[in-house]
Each structure stands twice: as structure tokens, then as C-alpha cells.
mmCIF file of C-alpha atoms in Angstrom:
data_model
loop_
_atom_site.group_PDB
_atom_site.id
_atom_site.type_symbol
_atom_site.label_atom_id
_atom_site.label_comp_id
_atom_site.label_asym_id
_atom_site.label_seq_id
_atom_site.Cartn_x
_atom_site.Cartn_y
_atom_site.Cartn_z
ATOM 1 C CA MET A 187 3.349 2.321 -22.707
ATOM 2 C CA ALA A 188 6.517 0.383 -21.866
ATOM 3 C CA SER A 189 7.857 3.281 -19.806
ATOM 4 C CA ALA A 190 4.573 3.573 -17.913
ATOM 5 C CA ALA A 191 4.584 -0.125 -17.116
ATOM 6 C CA ALA A 192 8.183 0.159 -15.973
ATOM 7 C CA ALA A 193 7.244 3.026 -13.674
ATOM 8 C CA ALA A 194 4.460 0.941 -12.186
ATOM 9 C CA ALA A 195 6.792 -1.979 -11.613
ATOM 10 C CA ALA A 196 9.347 0.299 -9.967
ATOM 11 C CA GLY A 197 6.752 1.746 -7.642
ATOM 12 C CA MET A 198 5.578 -1.734 -6.661
ATOM 13 C CA GLY A 199 9.105 -2.810 -5.836
ATOM 14 C CA CYS A 200 8.675 -6.393 -7.084
ATOM 15 C CA TYR A 201 6.591 -8.438 -9.495
ATOM 16 C CA SER A 202 5.288 -10.777 -6.793
ATOM 17 C CA GLN A 203 2.459 -8.329 -6.186
ATOM 18 C CA THR A 204 1.330 -8.587 -9.804
ATOM 19 C CA SER A 205 1.590 -12.378 -9.615
ATOM 20 C CA TRP A 206 -0.616 -12.282 -6.542
ATOM 21 C CA ALA A 207 -3.139 -10.163 -8.409
ATOM 22 C CA LEU A 208 -3.229 -12.598 -11.307
ATOM 23 C CA ARG A 209 -3.783 -15.514 -8.961
ATOM 24 C CA ARG A 210 -6.630 -13.620 -7.308
ATOM 25 C CA LEU A 211 -8.159 -12.902 -10.693
ATOM 26 C CA GLY A 212 -8.283 -16.603 -11.541
ATOM 27 C CA ALA A 213 -7.880 -18.786 -14.572
ATOM 28 C CA GLY A 214 -8.294 -15.895 -16.975
ATOM 29 C CA GLY A 215 -5.096 -14.350 -15.649
ATOM 30 C CA GLY A 216 -3.080 -15.596 -18.603
ATOM 31 C CA ALA A 217 -5.374 -13.898 -21.056
ATOM 32 C CA LEU A 218 -5.377 -10.734 -18.966
ATOM 33 C CA ALA A 219 -1.597 -10.644 -18.722
ATOM 34 C CA SER A 220 -1.371 -11.061 -22.466
ATOM 35 C CA ALA A 221 -3.906 -8.300 -23.035
ATOM 36 C CA ALA A 222 -2.060 -6.019 -20.646
ATOM 37 C CA THR A 223 1.108 -6.206 -22.718
ATOM 38 C CA ARG A 224 -0.337 -5.071 -25.987
ATOM 39 C CA ARG A 225 -2.027 -1.870 -27.040
ATOM 40 C CA ARG A 226 -5.205 -2.078 -29.041
ATOM 41 C CA ASN A 227 -7.170 0.613 -30.748
ATOM 42 C CA CYS A 228 -10.177 1.594 -28.718
ATOM 43 C CA SER A 229 -12.768 4.355 -29.143
ATOM 44 C CA VAL A 230 -12.099 6.736 -26.277
ATOM 45 C CA ALA A 231 -14.079 9.705 -25.045
ATOM 46 C CA ALA A 232 -12.141 12.952 -24.728
ATOM 47 C CA ALA A 233 -11.532 14.328 -21.189
ATOM 48 C CA VAL A 234 -15.116 13.840 -19.921
ATOM 49 C CA PHE A 235 -15.134 10.001 -20.274
ATOM 50 C CA ASP A 236 -18.795 9.870 -21.278
ATOM 51 C CA ASN A 237 -18.771 6.220 -22.373
ATOM 52 C CA GLN A 238 -17.398 2.909 -21.100
ATOM 53 C CA ASN A 239 -14.222 2.855 -23.214
ATOM 54 C CA ARG A 240 -10.778 3.677 -21.819
ATOM 55 C CA GLU A 241 -7.537 3.490 -23.760
ATOM 56 C CA TYR A 242 -5.463 2.829 -20.633
ATOM 57 C CA VAL A 243 -6.681 1.493 -17.281
ATOM 58 C CA ILE A 244 -4.664 1.057 -14.080
ATOM 59 C CA VAL A 245 -6.242 -1.370 -11.609
ATOM 60 C CA GLY A 246 -5.192 -0.348 -8.103
ATOM 61 C CA GLY A 247 -4.819 3.105 -6.599
ATOM 62 C CA GLY A 248 -1.579 2.704 -4.675
ATOM 63 C CA ASN A 249 1.882 4.201 -5.030
ATOM 64 C CA ALA A 250 2.643 2.303 -8.236
ATOM 65 C CA ALA A 251 -0.455 3.753 -9.899
ATOM 66 C CA GLY A 252 0.599 7.270 -8.935
ATOM 67 C CA TYR A 253 4.088 6.917 -10.392
ATOM 68 C CA ALA A 254 2.697 5.305 -13.533
ATOM 69 C CA ALA A 255 0.256 8.219 -13.903
ATOM 70 C CA ARG A 256 3.164 10.661 -13.715
ATOM 71 C CA THR A 257 4.925 8.794 -16.526
ATOM 72 C CA PHE A 258 1.766 8.861 -18.657
ATOM 73 C CA VAL A 259 1.587 12.636 -18.176
ATOM 74 C CA GLU A 260 5.267 13.094 -19.000
ATOM 75 C CA HIS A 261 4.744 11.252 -22.304
ATOM 76 C CA GLY A 262 1.529 13.067 -23.192
ATOM 77 C CA MET A 263 -0.544 9.892 -22.882
ATOM 78 C CA ALA A 264 -2.862 10.777 -19.984
ATOM 79 C CA ASP A 265 -5.330 13.507 -20.930
ATOM 80 C CA GLY A 266 -8.670 11.845 -21.651
ATOM 81 C CA ARG A 267 -6.997 8.472 -22.132
ATOM 82 C CA LEU A 268 -6.135 7.141 -18.643
ATOM 83 C CA CYS A 269 -8.380 5.793 -15.877
ATOM 84 C CA ILE A 270 -7.307 4.600 -12.401
ATOM 85 C CA VAL A 271 -9.636 2.226 -10.546
ATOM 86 C CA SER A 272 -9.059 2.329 -6.786
ATOM 87 C CA LYS A 273 -10.638 0.948 -3.629
ATOM 88 C CA GLU A 274 -9.293 3.846 -1.574
ATOM 89 C CA ALA A 275 -11.021 7.164 -0.938
ATOM 90 C CA VAL A 276 -7.953 9.309 -1.703
ATOM 91 C CA PRO A 277 -5.403 9.577 -4.543
ATOM 92 C CA PRO A 278 -2.194 7.492 -4.425
ATOM 93 C CA TYR A 279 0.185 8.234 -1.575
ATOM 94 C CA GLU A 280 3.569 7.136 -0.226
ATOM 95 C CA ARG A 281 2.673 4.243 2.098
ATOM 96 C CA PRO A 282 5.937 4.217 4.131
ATOM 97 C CA ALA A 283 4.722 7.354 5.933
ATOM 98 C CA LEU A 284 1.941 5.332 7.563
ATOM 99 C CA THR A 285 4.350 3.560 9.922
ATOM 100 C CA LYS A 286 6.606 6.562 10.469
ATOM 101 C CA GLY A 287 5.457 10.141 10.981
ATOM 102 C CA TYR A 288 1.758 9.265 10.675
ATOM 103 C CA LEU A 289 1.859 7.419 14.015
ATOM 104 C CA PHE A 290 3.426 10.264 16.001
ATOM 105 C CA PRO A 291 1.412 11.679 18.928
ATOM 106 C CA PRO A 292 -0.270 15.050 18.290
ATOM 107 C CA GLU A 293 2.410 17.105 20.036
ATOM 108 C CA LYS A 294 5.044 15.762 17.628
ATOM 109 C CA LYS A 295 3.190 17.083 14.561
ATOM 110 C CA PRO A 296 2.281 13.792 12.831
ATOM 111 C CA ALA A 297 2.292 13.474 9.051
ATOM 112 C CA ARG A 298 -1.087 13.781 7.344
ATOM 113 C CA LEU A 299 -2.387 13.887 3.803
ATOM 114 C CA PRO A 300 -1.990 15.716 1.471
ATOM 115 C CA GLY A 301 1.580 15.973 2.739
ATOM 116 C CA PHE A 302 2.739 12.611 1.376
ATOM 117 C CA HIS A 303 0.774 12.023 -1.800
ATOM 118 C CA THR A 304 2.756 10.395 -4.601
ATOM 119 C CA CYS A 305 5.377 11.421 -5.847
ATOM 120 C CA VAL A 306 6.935 13.378 -2.948
ATOM 121 C CA GLY A 307 8.891 10.290 -1.879
ATOM 122 C CA SER A 308 11.169 10.692 -4.886
ATOM 123 C CA GLY A 309 11.280 14.484 -4.742
ATOM 124 C CA GLY A 310 8.542 14.823 -7.350
ATOM 125 C CA GLN A 311 5.341 16.828 -7.476
ATOM 126 C CA ARG A 312 2.612 16.204 -4.894
ATOM 127 C CA GLN A 313 -0.175 14.624 -6.925
ATOM 128 C CA THR A 314 -3.403 15.627 -5.198
ATOM 129 C CA ALA A 315 -6.888 14.971 -6.541
ATOM 130 C CA GLU A 316 -6.670 18.303 -8.361
ATOM 131 C CA TRP A 317 -3.493 17.177 -10.138
ATOM 132 C CA TYR A 318 -5.307 14.184 -11.644
ATOM 133 C CA LYS A 319 -8.216 16.375 -12.760
ATOM 134 C CA GLU A 320 -5.899 18.988 -14.279
ATOM 135 C CA ASN A 321 -4.146 16.287 -16.286
ATOM 136 C CA GLY A 322 -7.372 14.709 -17.554
ATOM 137 C CA ILE A 323 -6.970 11.485 -15.551
ATOM 138 C CA GLU A 324 -10.149 9.826 -14.380
ATOM 139 C CA VAL A 325 -9.908 8.228 -10.908
ATOM 140 C CA LEU A 326 -12.680 5.960 -9.657
ATOM 141 C CA TYR A 327 -12.459 6.143 -5.856
ATOM 142 C CA GLU A 328 -13.787 3.412 -3.536
ATOM 143 C CA ASP A 329 -14.862 1.346 -6.541
ATOM 144 C CA PRO A 330 -12.513 -1.655 -6.874
ATOM 145 C CA VAL A 331 -12.611 -4.133 -9.730
ATOM 146 C CA GLU A 332 -14.730 -7.202 -9.002
ATOM 147 C CA ALA A 333 -14.626 -9.048 -12.328
ATOM 148 C CA PHE A 334 -12.919 -8.977 -15.692
ATOM 149 C CA ASP A 335 -13.096 -10.615 -19.091
ATOM 150 C CA GLY A 336 -9.696 -10.869 -20.730
ATOM 151 C CA LYS A 337 -11.114 -11.837 -24.116
ATOM 152 C CA THR A 338 -13.331 -8.776 -24.452
ATOM 153 C CA GLN A 339 -10.946 -6.585 -22.405
ATOM 154 C CA THR A 340 -13.612 -5.409 -19.991
ATOM 155 C CA LEU A 341 -13.670 -4.786 -16.240
ATOM 156 C CA LYS A 342 -16.584 -4.550 -13.819
ATOM 157 C CA THR A 343 -16.288 -2.459 -10.646
ATOM 158 C CA SER A 344 -18.086 -2.947 -7.333
ATOM 159 C CA SER A 345 -20.595 -0.232 -8.261
ATOM 160 C CA GLY A 346 -21.481 -2.113 -11.436
ATOM 161 C CA LYS A 347 -19.550 0.190 -13.768
ATOM 162 C CA ILE A 348 -18.299 -1.534 -16.935
ATOM 163 C CA LEU A 349 -14.973 -0.391 -18.405
ATOM 164 C CA LYS A 350 -13.518 -1.501 -21.729
ATOM 165 C CA TYR A 351 -9.753 -1.055 -21.859
ATOM 166 C CA GLY A 352 -7.172 -0.995 -24.601
ATOM 167 C CA SER A 353 -4.146 -1.645 -22.359
ATOM 168 C CA LEU A 354 -4.081 -2.601 -18.703
ATOM 169 C CA ILE A 355 -1.656 -2.178 -15.788
ATOM 170 C CA ILE A 356 -2.284 -4.284 -12.687
ATOM 171 C CA SER A 357 -0.936 -2.532 -9.586
ATOM 172 C CA THR A 358 -3.137 -3.986 -6.852
ATOM 173 C CA GLY A 359 -0.245 -4.381 -4.433
ATOM 174 C CA CYS A 360 -0.421 -6.901 -1.611
ATOM 175 C CA ALA A 361 -2.431 -7.502 1.556
ATOM 176 C CA ALA A 362 -1.229 -7.505 5.159
ATOM 177 C CA ALA A 363 -0.740 -10.962 6.664
ATOM 178 C CA ARG A 364 -3.443 -11.625 9.227
ATOM 179 C CA LEU A 365 -3.727 -13.819 12.294
ATOM 180 C CA PRO A 366 -6.402 -16.514 11.940
ATOM 181 C CA GLU A 367 -9.808 -15.460 13.207
ATOM 182 C CA LYS A 368 -10.018 -18.551 15.438
ATOM 183 C CA ILE A 369 -7.142 -17.281 17.584
ATOM 184 C CA GLY A 370 -8.381 -13.721 17.790
ATOM 185 C CA GLY A 371 -7.067 -12.157 14.605
ATOM 186 C CA ASP A 372 -10.202 -10.019 14.225
ATOM 187 C CA LEU A 373 -10.658 -9.008 17.856
ATOM 188 C CA PRO A 374 -10.848 -5.325 18.869
ATOM 189 C CA GLY A 375 -7.380 -3.995 19.584
ATOM 190 C CA VAL A 376 -5.706 -6.108 16.894
ATOM 191 C CA HIS A 377 -4.492 -3.804 14.133
ATOM 192 C CA TYR A 378 -2.963 -4.323 10.688
ATOM 193 C CA ILE A 379 -1.186 -1.627 8.680
ATOM 194 C CA ARG A 380 -1.890 -1.315 4.975
ATOM 195 C CA ASP A 381 -3.704 1.940 4.228
ATOM 196 C CA VAL A 382 -4.675 5.300 5.726
ATOM 197 C CA ALA A 383 -7.834 3.861 7.293
ATOM 198 C CA ASP A 384 -5.726 1.219 9.089
ATOM 199 C CA ALA A 385 -3.319 3.891 10.323
ATOM 200 C CA ASP A 386 -6.160 6.108 11.553
ATOM 201 C CA SER A 387 -7.607 3.206 13.516
ATOM 202 C CA LEU A 388 -4.213 2.435 15.051
ATOM 203 C CA VAL A 389 -3.596 6.082 16.021
ATOM 204 C CA SER A 390 -6.971 6.157 17.759
ATOM 205 C CA SER A 391 -6.032 3.069 19.774
ATOM 206 C CA LEU A 392 -2.541 4.336 20.593
ATOM 207 C CA GLY A 393 -4.102 7.299 22.368
ATOM 208 C CA LYS A 394 -6.086 4.990 24.672
ATOM 209 C CA ALA A 395 -3.732 2.027 25.174
ATOM 210 C CA LYS A 396 -1.240 1.276 27.933
ATOM 211 C CA LYS A 397 0.538 -1.673 26.347
ATOM 212 C CA ILE A 398 1.373 -2.652 22.780
ATOM 213 C CA VAL A 399 2.639 -5.922 21.321
ATOM 214 C CA VAL A 400 4.100 -5.811 17.814
ATOM 215 C CA ILE A 401 4.392 -9.109 15.942
ATOM 216 C CA GLY A 402 7.214 -8.902 13.428
ATOM 217 C CA GLY A 403 10.763 -7.601 13.711
ATOM 218 C CA GLY A 404 11.096 -6.079 10.251
ATOM 219 C CA TYR A 405 10.898 -2.483 9.081
ATOM 220 C CA ILE A 406 7.218 -2.029 9.861
ATOM 221 C CA GLY A 407 7.387 -3.664 13.268
ATOM 222 C CA MET A 408 10.412 -1.617 14.320
ATOM 223 C CA GLU A 409 8.888 1.625 13.069
ATOM 224 C CA VAL A 410 5.610 1.040 14.885
ATOM 225 C CA ALA A 411 7.492 0.199 18.079
ATOM 226 C CA ALA A 412 9.489 3.421 17.780
ATOM 227 C CA ALA A 413 6.265 5.390 17.352
ATOM 228 C CA ALA A 414 4.779 3.646 20.390
ATOM 229 C CA CYS A 415 7.692 4.908 22.460
ATOM 230 C CA GLY A 416 6.595 8.422 21.545
ATOM 231 C CA TRP A 417 3.237 7.637 23.141
ATOM 232 C CA ASN A 418 5.046 6.323 26.283
ATOM 233 C CA LEU A 419 3.515 2.868 25.926
ATOM 234 C CA ASP A 420 4.755 -0.410 27.403
ATOM 235 C CA THR A 421 6.064 -1.920 24.137
ATOM 236 C CA THR A 422 7.037 -5.507 23.277
ATOM 237 C CA ILE A 423 8.204 -6.825 19.888
ATOM 238 C CA ILE A 424 7.730 -10.545 19.152
ATOM 239 C CA PHE A 425 9.488 -12.087 16.164
ATOM 240 C CA PRO A 426 10.674 -15.533 14.993
ATOM 241 C CA GLU A 427 14.344 -14.896 14.166
ATOM 242 C CA ASP A 428 17.540 -14.732 16.207
ATOM 243 C CA HIS A 429 17.689 -10.945 15.755
ATOM 244 C CA ILE A 430 15.727 -8.119 14.197
ATOM 245 C CA MET A 431 15.736 -7.528 10.434
ATOM 246 C CA PRO A 432 17.819 -10.610 9.544
ATOM 247 C CA ARG A 433 17.563 -9.983 5.787
ATOM 248 C CA LEU A 434 19.402 -6.678 6.150
ATOM 249 C CA PHE A 435 21.248 -6.630 9.481
ATOM 250 C CA THR A 436 24.227 -8.661 10.563
ATOM 251 C CA PRO A 437 23.944 -10.007 14.133
ATOM 252 C CA SER A 438 26.308 -7.322 15.435
ATOM 253 C CA LEU A 439 24.418 -4.465 13.775
ATOM 254 C CA ALA A 440 21.090 -5.871 14.928
ATOM 255 C CA LYS A 441 22.413 -6.032 18.475
ATOM 256 C CA LYS A 442 23.219 -2.303 18.393
ATOM 257 C CA TYR A 443 19.650 -1.466 17.369
ATOM 258 C CA GLU A 444 18.142 -3.856 19.877
ATOM 259 C CA GLU A 445 20.174 -2.226 22.635
ATOM 260 C CA LEU A 446 19.027 1.226 21.491
ATOM 261 C CA TYR A 447 15.390 0.156 21.593
ATOM 262 C CA GLU A 448 15.853 -1.498 24.995
ATOM 263 C CA GLN A 449 17.300 1.760 26.326
ATOM 264 C CA ASN A 450 13.981 3.332 25.333
ATOM 265 C CA GLY A 451 11.958 0.716 27.162
ATOM 266 C CA VAL A 452 11.173 -1.731 24.346
ATOM 267 C CA LYS A 453 11.218 -5.444 25.209
ATOM 268 C CA PHE A 454 12.097 -8.208 22.693
ATOM 269 C CA VAL A 455 10.666 -11.736 22.650
ATOM 270 C CA LYS A 456 12.268 -14.112 20.132
ATOM 271 C CA VAL A 457 9.880 -16.984 19.427
ATOM 272 C CA THR A 458 11.682 -19.364 17.074
ATOM 273 C CA GLU A 459 8.678 -21.651 16.510
ATOM 274 C CA PHE A 460 6.957 -18.976 14.391
ATOM 275 C CA HIS A 461 6.912 -19.967 10.720
ATOM 276 C CA GLN A 462 6.611 -16.530 9.177
ATOM 277 C CA SER A 463 7.072 -12.919 10.142
ATOM 278 C CA VAL A 464 3.995 -10.716 9.977
ATOM 279 C CA ASN A 465 3.351 -7.170 11.049
ATOM 280 C CA ILE A 466 0.414 -7.110 13.433
ATOM 281 C CA ILE A 467 -0.148 -4.716 16.289
ATOM 282 C CA CYS A 468 -2.069 -5.783 19.380
ATOM 283 C CA LEU A 469 -2.954 -3.163 21.988
ATOM 284 C CA SER A 470 -4.385 -3.342 25.488
#
């Protein structure tokens, strides 16, 4: 179990996402965290999962869940014993593709599923829906957890399904920062990138737009701007720092990249009164 939890943590990249999940789950988070770290005996159905009991449950169907599932399989702990509860309609996939090849115009052969399902990002096997079935892993698609009871070790999904778990991994990930609704954060043409549905919506808009404004000068913002150049769009990046990607780039290195983007028609607007960097795409 320790190795599976480690795999989940590695896939998530940092523990802040788990902390966020515990805060979202409320005051019972302490009990849940405690329950998640210990394994208890639990009556489990073999492969068909014909009752409510699960020995291991992963909450969240993102990249971390996919890598954790691989580790369970490698240790012979998955078949008829593991359940993944996800709000997405597809198995775990490598999210970085969504702001890279996924946004390419049709003539540049954009990336599409199942091409980047977990774990191809690390050179591993492509874990399609069939892979989970073949390994006896139950995946509940589009059925996120809505409530839990840490004392009785039970979860309730949006469909009303009740799951009793022995050990729990929380890999819910994070949410995209959003502009406030009062200033237009939910207007048509304002896009956020988090999942395949978000990327599909953005691609649809890219094919109709003439101009794009990207808020945020980090990895995601720069990647989306590069993709927009492929669509020949009038592209502007707005960000609050003195140069792009300040956590990674020195000013001189950032200048080189900014010049490269400018040579491809991208404009930069540095708005120092912003308080945080977010990745939001506004099209017109």
C-alpha cells in the first residue's frame, strides 16, 4: 500500500492537492486522512464487485490515480480489490498534452485519446479502459464522491452509490483558477484548461476566433499561446511579473523566449498590479 500511495503522490507532483481535497471534504478530513493511512480488513467481492465493499478506493480519476493503479497491478493488489471513483468520462490520461499537441489545428495532426492515456508520459503502457477491465479494476466514470464518513469508512457518489473502503487514496488534484463571475469570468469565449472537455471547448473556439488573450505567463499560458500561433490568431499574453516564467527562467533566458514569441507575432502585456497568475484564455 505504501508504494501505491507513493506512486499517487509522485503523479500528483505535490501534496498541496491532497491538502486542498481534505479542506474541501471538511472537518472530518482528519479522520479520513487517518483512515487512509491504515489498512483494515474488509469483506470484498471478487472481480465482479457485487456488493458495496472495496478493499482499496482511489478518489479522483486523474494522472495520479492511473499511476497508482499501475503500482497496484505490479504488486498483485488490484484484481477484484481496487476501485477508482472519477468525475471524468474516460480513464486517467496525461494532462500536459491538453495544452500542447491537443490544441494543434487539424492539419498539424493534433493529439487525441487514447494516444496519451496514463502511463505513456513515463514510457509505460497505455492504460485504456480495457486495461483496467483486464486487471480487475473497477472504475466509476462520471460519478464523483459527494460525501464521506471517516468513522465508518464509507463514501457516497453523485449517483447515490455507497462504497465502504478498507484503505483510501485521495488524488482529486486541483481546480483551475477562475476569474470572478462579476467581471465576466463565465462569459462565452472565456476558457479554462483542466480536462479533455475544457480542451475540446477551447479547440472549437480556436477554429472560429480571430484574437486570443492568455492570462498567465507560465507553462500553460506559453503553451496555449504557441498553439494559437498555429491557428494564425492575433495573440496577446498578459501576466503580472517582470518576465515570463519567473520561477524557472532568469531574466536573460526569459528575454530570449519572449523575443522568439514576438517574432511569431505574440504580444506581451506585463500588468504588475495583478496579485496572482492564472491560466485563462479569452477569445474574440
